[in-house]
Coordinates of C-alpha atoms and ligand atoms in Angstrom, one line a residue:
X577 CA 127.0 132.7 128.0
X578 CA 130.2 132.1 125.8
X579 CA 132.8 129.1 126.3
X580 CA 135.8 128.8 124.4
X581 CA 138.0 126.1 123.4
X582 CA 141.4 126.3 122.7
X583 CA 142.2 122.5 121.9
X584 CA 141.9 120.3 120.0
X585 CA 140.4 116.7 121.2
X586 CA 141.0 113.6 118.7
X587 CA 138.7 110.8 119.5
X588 CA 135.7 113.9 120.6
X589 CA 132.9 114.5 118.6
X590 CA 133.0 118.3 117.9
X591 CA 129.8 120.3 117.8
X592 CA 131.6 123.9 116.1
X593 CA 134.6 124.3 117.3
X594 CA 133.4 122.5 120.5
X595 CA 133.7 118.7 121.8
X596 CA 130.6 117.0 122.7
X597 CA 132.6 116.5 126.1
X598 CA 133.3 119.8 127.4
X599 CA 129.3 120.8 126.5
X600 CA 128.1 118.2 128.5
X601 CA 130.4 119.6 131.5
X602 CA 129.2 122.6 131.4
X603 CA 125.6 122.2 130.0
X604 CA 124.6 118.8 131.6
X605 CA 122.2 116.1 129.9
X606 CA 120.1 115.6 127.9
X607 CA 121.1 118.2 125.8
X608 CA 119.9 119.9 122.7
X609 CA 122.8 121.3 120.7
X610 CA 122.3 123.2 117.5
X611 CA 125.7 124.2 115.6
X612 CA 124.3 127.8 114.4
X613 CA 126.4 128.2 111.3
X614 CA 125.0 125.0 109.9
X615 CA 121.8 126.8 110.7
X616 CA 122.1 129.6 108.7
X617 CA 124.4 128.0 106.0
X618 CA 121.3 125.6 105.0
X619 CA 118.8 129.2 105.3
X620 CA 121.9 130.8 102.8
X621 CA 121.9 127.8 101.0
X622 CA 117.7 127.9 100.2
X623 CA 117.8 131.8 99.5
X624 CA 120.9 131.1 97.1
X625 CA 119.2 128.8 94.9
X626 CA 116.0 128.8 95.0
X627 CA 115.8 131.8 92.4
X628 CA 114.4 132.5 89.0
X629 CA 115.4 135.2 86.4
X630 CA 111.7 134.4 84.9
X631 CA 110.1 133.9 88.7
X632 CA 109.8 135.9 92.0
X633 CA 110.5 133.8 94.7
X634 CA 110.3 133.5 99.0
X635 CA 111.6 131.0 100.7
X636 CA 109.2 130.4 104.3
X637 CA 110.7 128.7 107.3
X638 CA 108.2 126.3 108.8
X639 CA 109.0 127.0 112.7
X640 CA 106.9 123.9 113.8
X641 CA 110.2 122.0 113.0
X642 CA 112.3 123.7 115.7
X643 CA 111.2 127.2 116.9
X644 CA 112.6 129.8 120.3
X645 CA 113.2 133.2 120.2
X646 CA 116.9 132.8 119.2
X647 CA 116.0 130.8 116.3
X648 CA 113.5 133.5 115.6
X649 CA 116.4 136.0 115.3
X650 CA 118.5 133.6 112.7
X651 CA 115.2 133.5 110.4
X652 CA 115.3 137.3 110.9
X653 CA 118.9 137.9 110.0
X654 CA 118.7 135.4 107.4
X655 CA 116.0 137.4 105.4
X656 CA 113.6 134.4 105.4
X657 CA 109.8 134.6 106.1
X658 CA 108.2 132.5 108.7
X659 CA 105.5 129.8 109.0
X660 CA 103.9 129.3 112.0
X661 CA 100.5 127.1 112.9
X662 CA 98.9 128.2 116.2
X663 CA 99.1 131.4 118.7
X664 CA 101.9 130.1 120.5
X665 CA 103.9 130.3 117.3
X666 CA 102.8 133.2 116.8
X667 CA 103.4 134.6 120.2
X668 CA 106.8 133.6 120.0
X669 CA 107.4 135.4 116.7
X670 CA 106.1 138.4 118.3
X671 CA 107.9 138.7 121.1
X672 CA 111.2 137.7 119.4
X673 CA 110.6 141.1 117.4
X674 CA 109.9 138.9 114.1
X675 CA 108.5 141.1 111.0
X676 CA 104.8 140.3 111.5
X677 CA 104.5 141.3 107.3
X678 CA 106.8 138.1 106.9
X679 CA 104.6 135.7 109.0
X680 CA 102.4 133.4 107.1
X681 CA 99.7 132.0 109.7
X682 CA 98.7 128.1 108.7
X683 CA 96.8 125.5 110.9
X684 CA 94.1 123.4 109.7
X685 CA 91.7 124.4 112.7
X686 CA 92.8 128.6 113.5
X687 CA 90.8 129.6 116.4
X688 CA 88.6 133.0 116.6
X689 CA 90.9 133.9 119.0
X690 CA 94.0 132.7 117.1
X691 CA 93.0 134.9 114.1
X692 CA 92.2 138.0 116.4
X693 CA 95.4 138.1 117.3
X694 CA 96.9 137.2 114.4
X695 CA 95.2 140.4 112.7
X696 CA 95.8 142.6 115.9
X697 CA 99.3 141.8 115.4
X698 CA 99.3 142.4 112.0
X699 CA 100.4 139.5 110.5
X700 CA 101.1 139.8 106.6
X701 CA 99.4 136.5 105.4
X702 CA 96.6 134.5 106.8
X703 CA 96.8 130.8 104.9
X704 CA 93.2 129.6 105.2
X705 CA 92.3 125.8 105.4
X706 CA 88.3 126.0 105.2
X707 CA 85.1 128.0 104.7
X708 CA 85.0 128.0 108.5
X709 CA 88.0 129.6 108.9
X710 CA 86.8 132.5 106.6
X711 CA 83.6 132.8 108.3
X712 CA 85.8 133.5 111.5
X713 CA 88.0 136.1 110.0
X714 CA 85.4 138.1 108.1
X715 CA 84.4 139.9 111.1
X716 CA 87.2 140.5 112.4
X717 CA 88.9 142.6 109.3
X718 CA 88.6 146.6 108.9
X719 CA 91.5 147.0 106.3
X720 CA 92.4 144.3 103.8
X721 CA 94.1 141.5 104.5
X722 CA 96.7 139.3 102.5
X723 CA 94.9 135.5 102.4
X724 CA 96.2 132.3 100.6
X725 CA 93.8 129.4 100.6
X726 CA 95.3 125.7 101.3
X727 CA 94.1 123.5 98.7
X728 CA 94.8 119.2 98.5
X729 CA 96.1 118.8 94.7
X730 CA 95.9 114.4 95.4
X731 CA 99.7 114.1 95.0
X732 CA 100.7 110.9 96.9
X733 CA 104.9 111.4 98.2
X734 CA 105.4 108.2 99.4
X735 CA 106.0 109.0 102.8
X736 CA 105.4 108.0 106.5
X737 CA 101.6 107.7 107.0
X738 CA 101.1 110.2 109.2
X739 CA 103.1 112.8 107.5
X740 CA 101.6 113.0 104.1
X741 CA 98.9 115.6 103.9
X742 CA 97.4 115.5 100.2
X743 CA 96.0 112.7 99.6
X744 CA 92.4 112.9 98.7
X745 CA 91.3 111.9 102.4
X746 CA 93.7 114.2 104.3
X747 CA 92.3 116.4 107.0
X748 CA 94.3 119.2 104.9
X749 CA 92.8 121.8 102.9
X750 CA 90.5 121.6 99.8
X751 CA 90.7 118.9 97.2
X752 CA 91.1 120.2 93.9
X753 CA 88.7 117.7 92.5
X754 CA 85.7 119.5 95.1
X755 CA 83.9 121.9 93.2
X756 CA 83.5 123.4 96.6
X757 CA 86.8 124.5 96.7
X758 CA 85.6 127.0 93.6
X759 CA 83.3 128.5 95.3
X760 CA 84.9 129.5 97.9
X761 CA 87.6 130.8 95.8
X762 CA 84.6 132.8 94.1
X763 CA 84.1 134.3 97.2
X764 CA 87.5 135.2 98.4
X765 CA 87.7 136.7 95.3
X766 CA 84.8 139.0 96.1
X767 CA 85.3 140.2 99.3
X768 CA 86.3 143.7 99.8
X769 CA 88.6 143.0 102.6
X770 CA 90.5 140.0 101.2
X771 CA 93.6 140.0 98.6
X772 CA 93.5 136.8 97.7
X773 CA 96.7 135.8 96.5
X774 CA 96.6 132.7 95.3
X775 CA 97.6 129.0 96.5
X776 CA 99.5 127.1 98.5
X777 CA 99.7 123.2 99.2
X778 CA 101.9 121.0 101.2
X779 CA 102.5 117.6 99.9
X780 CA 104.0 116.0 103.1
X781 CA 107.2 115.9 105.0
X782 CA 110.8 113.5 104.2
X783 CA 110.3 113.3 100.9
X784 CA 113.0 112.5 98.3
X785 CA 110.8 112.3 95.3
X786 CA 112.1 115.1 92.6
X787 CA 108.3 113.8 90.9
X788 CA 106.2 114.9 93.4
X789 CA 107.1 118.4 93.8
X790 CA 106.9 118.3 89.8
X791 CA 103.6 116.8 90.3
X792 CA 102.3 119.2 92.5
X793 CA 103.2 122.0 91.0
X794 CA 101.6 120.7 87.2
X795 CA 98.6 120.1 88.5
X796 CA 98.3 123.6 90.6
X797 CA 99.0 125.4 87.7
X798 CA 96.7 123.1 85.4
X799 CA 94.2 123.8 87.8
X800 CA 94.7 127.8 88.3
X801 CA 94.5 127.6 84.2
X802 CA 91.7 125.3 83.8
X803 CA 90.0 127.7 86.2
X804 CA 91.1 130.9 85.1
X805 CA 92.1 131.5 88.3
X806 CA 93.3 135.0 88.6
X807 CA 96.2 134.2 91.1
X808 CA 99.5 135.3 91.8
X809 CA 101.3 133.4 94.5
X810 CA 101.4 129.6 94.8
X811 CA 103.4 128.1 97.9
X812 CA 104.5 124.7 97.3
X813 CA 104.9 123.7 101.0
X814 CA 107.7 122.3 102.6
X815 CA 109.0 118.6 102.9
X816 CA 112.1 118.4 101.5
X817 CA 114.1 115.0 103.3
X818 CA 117.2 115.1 105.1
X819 CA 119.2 112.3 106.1
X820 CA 119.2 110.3 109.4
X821 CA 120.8 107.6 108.2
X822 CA 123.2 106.5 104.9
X823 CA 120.0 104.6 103.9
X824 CA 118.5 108.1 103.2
X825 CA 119.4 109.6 99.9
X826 CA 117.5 112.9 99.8
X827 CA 117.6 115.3 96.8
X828 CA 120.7 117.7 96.1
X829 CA 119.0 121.4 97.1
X830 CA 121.4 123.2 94.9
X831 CA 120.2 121.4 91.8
X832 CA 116.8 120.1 92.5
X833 CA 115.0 123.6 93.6
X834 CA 116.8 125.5 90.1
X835 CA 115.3 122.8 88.2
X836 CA 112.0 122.7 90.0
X837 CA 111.8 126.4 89.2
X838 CA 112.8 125.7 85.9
X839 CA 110.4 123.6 85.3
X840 CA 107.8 125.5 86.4
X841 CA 108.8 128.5 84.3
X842 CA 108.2 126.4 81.5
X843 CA 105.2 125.2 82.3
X844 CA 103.6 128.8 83.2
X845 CA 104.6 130.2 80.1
X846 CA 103.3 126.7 78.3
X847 CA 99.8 127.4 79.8
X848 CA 100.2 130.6 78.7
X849 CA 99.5 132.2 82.7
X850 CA 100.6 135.5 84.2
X851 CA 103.8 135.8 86.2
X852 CA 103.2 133.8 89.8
X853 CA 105.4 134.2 92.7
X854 CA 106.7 130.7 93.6
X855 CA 107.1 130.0 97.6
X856 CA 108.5 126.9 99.4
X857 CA 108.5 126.6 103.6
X858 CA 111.6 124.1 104.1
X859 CA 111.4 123.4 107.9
X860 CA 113.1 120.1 108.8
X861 CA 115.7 120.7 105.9
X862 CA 116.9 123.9 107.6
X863 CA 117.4 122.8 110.7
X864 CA 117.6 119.0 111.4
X865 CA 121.5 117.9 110.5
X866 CA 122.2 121.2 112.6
X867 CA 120.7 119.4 115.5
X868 CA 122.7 116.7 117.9
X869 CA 121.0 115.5 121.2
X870 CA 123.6 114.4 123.8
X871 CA 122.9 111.9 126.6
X872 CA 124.6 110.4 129.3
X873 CA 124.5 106.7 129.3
X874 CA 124.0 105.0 132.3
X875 CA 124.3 101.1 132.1
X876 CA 123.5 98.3 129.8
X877 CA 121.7 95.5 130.3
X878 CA 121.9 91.8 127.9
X879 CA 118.7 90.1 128.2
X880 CA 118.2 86.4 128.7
X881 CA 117.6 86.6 124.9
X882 CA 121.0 88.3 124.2
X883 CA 119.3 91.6 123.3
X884 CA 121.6 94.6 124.2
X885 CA 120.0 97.7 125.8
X886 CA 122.0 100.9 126.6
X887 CA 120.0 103.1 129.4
X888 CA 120.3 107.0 128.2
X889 CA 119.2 109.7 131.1
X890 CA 116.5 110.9 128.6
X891 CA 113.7 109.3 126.5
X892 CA 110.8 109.3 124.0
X893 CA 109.8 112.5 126.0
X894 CA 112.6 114.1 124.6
X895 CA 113.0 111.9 121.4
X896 CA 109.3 111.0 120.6
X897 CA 110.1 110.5 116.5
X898 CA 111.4 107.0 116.5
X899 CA 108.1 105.7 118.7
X900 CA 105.8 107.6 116.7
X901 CA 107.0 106.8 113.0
X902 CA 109.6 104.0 113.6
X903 CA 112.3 106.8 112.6
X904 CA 116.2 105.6 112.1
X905 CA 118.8 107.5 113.4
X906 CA 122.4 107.4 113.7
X907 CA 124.6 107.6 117.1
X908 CA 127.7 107.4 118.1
X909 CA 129.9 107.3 121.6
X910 CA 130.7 111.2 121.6
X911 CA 133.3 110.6 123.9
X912 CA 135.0 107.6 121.7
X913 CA 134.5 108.4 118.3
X914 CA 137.4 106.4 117.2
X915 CA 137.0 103.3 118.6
X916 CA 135.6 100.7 115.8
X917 CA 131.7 100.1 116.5
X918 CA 131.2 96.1 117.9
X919 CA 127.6 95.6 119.3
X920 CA 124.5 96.0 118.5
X921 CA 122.4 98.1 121.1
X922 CA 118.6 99.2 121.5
X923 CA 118.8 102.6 122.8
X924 CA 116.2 103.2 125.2
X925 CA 115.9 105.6 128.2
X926 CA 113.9 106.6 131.5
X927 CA 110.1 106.6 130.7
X928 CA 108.0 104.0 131.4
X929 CA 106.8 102.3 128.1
X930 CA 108.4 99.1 126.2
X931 CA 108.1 101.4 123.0
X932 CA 110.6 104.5 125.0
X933 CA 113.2 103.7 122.4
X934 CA 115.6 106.1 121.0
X935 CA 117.3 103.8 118.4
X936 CA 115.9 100.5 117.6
X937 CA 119.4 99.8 116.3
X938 CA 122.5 101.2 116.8
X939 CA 126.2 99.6 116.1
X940 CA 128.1 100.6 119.2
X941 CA 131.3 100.8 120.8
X942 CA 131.1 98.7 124.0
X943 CA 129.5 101.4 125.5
X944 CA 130.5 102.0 129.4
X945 CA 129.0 103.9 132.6
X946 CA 129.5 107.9 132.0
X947 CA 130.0 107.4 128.0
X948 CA 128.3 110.5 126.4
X949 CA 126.1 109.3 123.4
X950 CA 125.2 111.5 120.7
X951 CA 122.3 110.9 118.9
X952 CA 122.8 113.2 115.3
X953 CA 120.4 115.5 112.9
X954 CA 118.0 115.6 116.1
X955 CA 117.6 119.7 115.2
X956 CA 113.9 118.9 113.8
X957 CA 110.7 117.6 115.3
X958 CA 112.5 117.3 118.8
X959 CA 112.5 120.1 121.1
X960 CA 109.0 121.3 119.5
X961 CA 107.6 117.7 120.2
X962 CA 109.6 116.9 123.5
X963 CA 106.9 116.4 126.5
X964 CA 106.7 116.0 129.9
X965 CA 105.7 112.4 130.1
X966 CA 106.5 111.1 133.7
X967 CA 107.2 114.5 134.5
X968 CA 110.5 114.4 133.1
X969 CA 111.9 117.9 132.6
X970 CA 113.0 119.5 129.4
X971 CA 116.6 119.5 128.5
X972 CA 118.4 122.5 127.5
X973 CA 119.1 123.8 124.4
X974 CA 122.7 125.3 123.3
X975 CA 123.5 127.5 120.2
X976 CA 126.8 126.4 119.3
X977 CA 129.2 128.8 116.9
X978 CA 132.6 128.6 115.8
X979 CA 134.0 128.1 119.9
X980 CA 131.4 129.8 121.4
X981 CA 128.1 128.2 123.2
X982 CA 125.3 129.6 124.7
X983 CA 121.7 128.7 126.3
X984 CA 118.8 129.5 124.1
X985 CA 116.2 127.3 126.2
X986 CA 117.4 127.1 129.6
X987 CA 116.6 123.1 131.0
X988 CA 113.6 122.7 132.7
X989 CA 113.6 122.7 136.6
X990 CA 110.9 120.5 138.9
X991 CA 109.7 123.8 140.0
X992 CA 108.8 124.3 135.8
X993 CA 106.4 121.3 136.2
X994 CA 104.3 122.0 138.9
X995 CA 104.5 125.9 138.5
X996 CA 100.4 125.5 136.8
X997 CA 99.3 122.7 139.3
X998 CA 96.6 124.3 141.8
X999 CA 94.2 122.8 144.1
X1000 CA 97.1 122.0 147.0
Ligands
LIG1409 N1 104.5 123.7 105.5 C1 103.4 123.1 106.0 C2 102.1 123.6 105.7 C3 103.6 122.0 106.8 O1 102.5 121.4 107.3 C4 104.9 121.5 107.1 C5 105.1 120.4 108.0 C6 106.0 122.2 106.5 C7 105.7 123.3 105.7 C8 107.4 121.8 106.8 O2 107.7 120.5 106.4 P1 109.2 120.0 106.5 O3 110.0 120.8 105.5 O4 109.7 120.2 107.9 O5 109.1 118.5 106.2 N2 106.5 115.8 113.0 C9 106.8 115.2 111.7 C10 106.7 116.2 110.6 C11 105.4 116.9 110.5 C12 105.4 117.9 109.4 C13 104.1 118.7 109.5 N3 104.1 119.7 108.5 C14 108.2 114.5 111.8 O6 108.8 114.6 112.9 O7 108.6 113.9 110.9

């Protein structure tokens, strides 16, 4: 489906080449819109610099941050490889057509049955988190099989609570300090069916600390030298911050993953180790700014308090981030751009919960019935965390290029809820 524009609107936010307006007329709300070319800029942008003349490197999309068939194609197209954590991200790699020899299976808990068809497929990497996990794929292998192991290096990033993985009591992978974690490097090493190819860790997620990837990284290779570890990828994870808000300052790509590399250069040659390929799996970096969920706002409401709610037609269903972390985000009146901001507003929406807020805080226009309100870099953690809580359905979710817009995700219909309820 294609829709072009042929004006220009002053006063619109444009999504592309598009106003915010004219999507909402054709596409309805709540809306998911992803501008594509900021899509595949920020993928361009990752393969560009995160290159070595002394290092190989790959740079991994983590799907779990926004993931459909169409965005499959883009990581495709874009020559990157792709994460994904469970069959169902798996399934739709599959049936997008996805290189399986470019899809590295994580998860901290992989199923028998999740492995099964993860080597049925033919998927190139299996990233195990555990000596169970091995246990399950043994059996299952008649040809070798490409296998990192997930190890916890202790590297505290300073981030939300529950989105840093390594420190020492993380449900994540190995500790480095466990001598356990040897052994079972001992025997992945051994086995006649596994290539073990080395490492990978994931330090947490919105992180604008240059440090802690440095940190991570020293101790890895400290520890693959200390070890003698014969090993010849390491993947550094993903978590690189965007920003929601101005108070988010996150780290310049284009100079920060040169000098990472840099750095670790150095420091392989210092310890005197063979060449190791260096991987990264940027997820929310790729595609959150791209991302910019549209409402339609209903009414407001001043409490006897003189607390300023605006009602949006969607909710922490569709926006769960700022309930569950106490996220900031920026929105403005799509419709009104240029008119100066002059209340403060909660932004909540339709579910049934004090905590269904959108935006704890947001400096509004006067915001009126039929106002469209954009809430921006929505593109990750949204749709792939949106739920049917009081059997809301779905929205949409548009692709937006140049002029051009089309449905990726078509918007959920009643008949989607009930279509696995039995026992009429
Ligand atoms: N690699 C691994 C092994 C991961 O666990 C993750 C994220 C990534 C890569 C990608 O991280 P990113 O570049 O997107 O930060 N739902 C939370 C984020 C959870 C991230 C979990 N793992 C949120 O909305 O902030």
């Amino acid at each position: 489906m294609t829709q072009k524009s042929t004006l220009t609107h002053p006063g619109h936010l444009m999504i592309g080449q598009l106003t915010a307006t004219e999507l909402v007329e054709r596409f309805g709300t709540p809306l998911y819109v992803m501008d594509e070319k900021m899509i595949r800029n920020q993928m361009q942008l990752f393969k560009r610099v995160f290159v070595h003349p002394k290092l190989a490197s790959e740079v991994i999309y983590a799907s779990k941050a926004f993931l459909t068939l169409a965005m499959c194609n883009l990581v495709e197209q874009e020559g990157l490889s792709l994460d994904v954590v469970s069959g169902g991200e798996l399934y739709t790699a599959y049936k997008a057509g996805f290189p399986m020899e470019r899809i590295y299976f994580h998860g901290n808990n992989k199923s028998a049955q999740e492995l099964a068809m993860a080597i049925e497929l033919g998927c190139g990497t299996i990233v195990l988190d555990n000596p169970f996990e091995l246990q399950l794929l043994l059996p299952l292998l008649d040809k070798p099989q490409r296998v990192l192991l997930r190890v916890n290096p202790g590297i505290d990033a300073h981030t939300h609570e529950y989105i840093a993985t390594t420190k020492h009591d993380s449900k994540f992978g190995l500790s480095t300090a466990d001598p356990a974690t040897l052994t079972l490097i001992q025997q992945l090493s051994d086995e006649p069916l596994i290539r073990f190819m080395g490492l990978h860790a994931h330090i947490g997620s919105q992180i604008f600390e240059a440090d802690s990837y440095r940190k991570e990284a020293e101790t890895l290779l400290r520890f693959i030298r200390n070890h003698q570890l014969n090993i010849v990828e390491l993947n550094l994870g993903g978590g690189f911050g965007i920003a929601y808000t101005e108070q988010d300052h996150p780290l310049t790509l284009s100079e920060f993953l040169p000098s990472l590399l840099d750095h670790i250069a150095d420091q392989i040659e210092a310890l005197k180790l063979n060449p190791i390929k260096i991987m990264i799996e940027p997820g929310r970096s790729i595609v959150a700014n791209a991302g910019t969920t549209l409402y339609t706002i209903a009414t407001t409401k001043t409490t006897v308090n003189g607390k300023n709610y605006v009602f949006v037609d969607g909710s922490m269903a569709d926006h769960i981030r700022t309930a569950l972390y106490g996220a900031h985000y920026t929105a403005v009146v799509a419709n009104r751009i240029d008119v100066t901001p002059a209340v403060h507003y909660t932004v909540t929406g339709k579910a049934c919960e004090s905590g269904d807020i959108i935006i704890k805080d947001a400096y509004l226009p006067a915001c009126q019935s039929g106002d469209i309100l954009a809430v921006l870099s929505t593109g990750a953690y949204h749709y792939t965390m949106s739920s049917n809580y009081n059997r809301l359905p779905r929205p949409a979710v548009v692709f937006v290029s140049d002029n051009e817009a089309r449905i990726v995700v078509r918007r959920e219909t009643y008949e989607d809820l009930i279509r696995n309820d039995l026992g009429v």
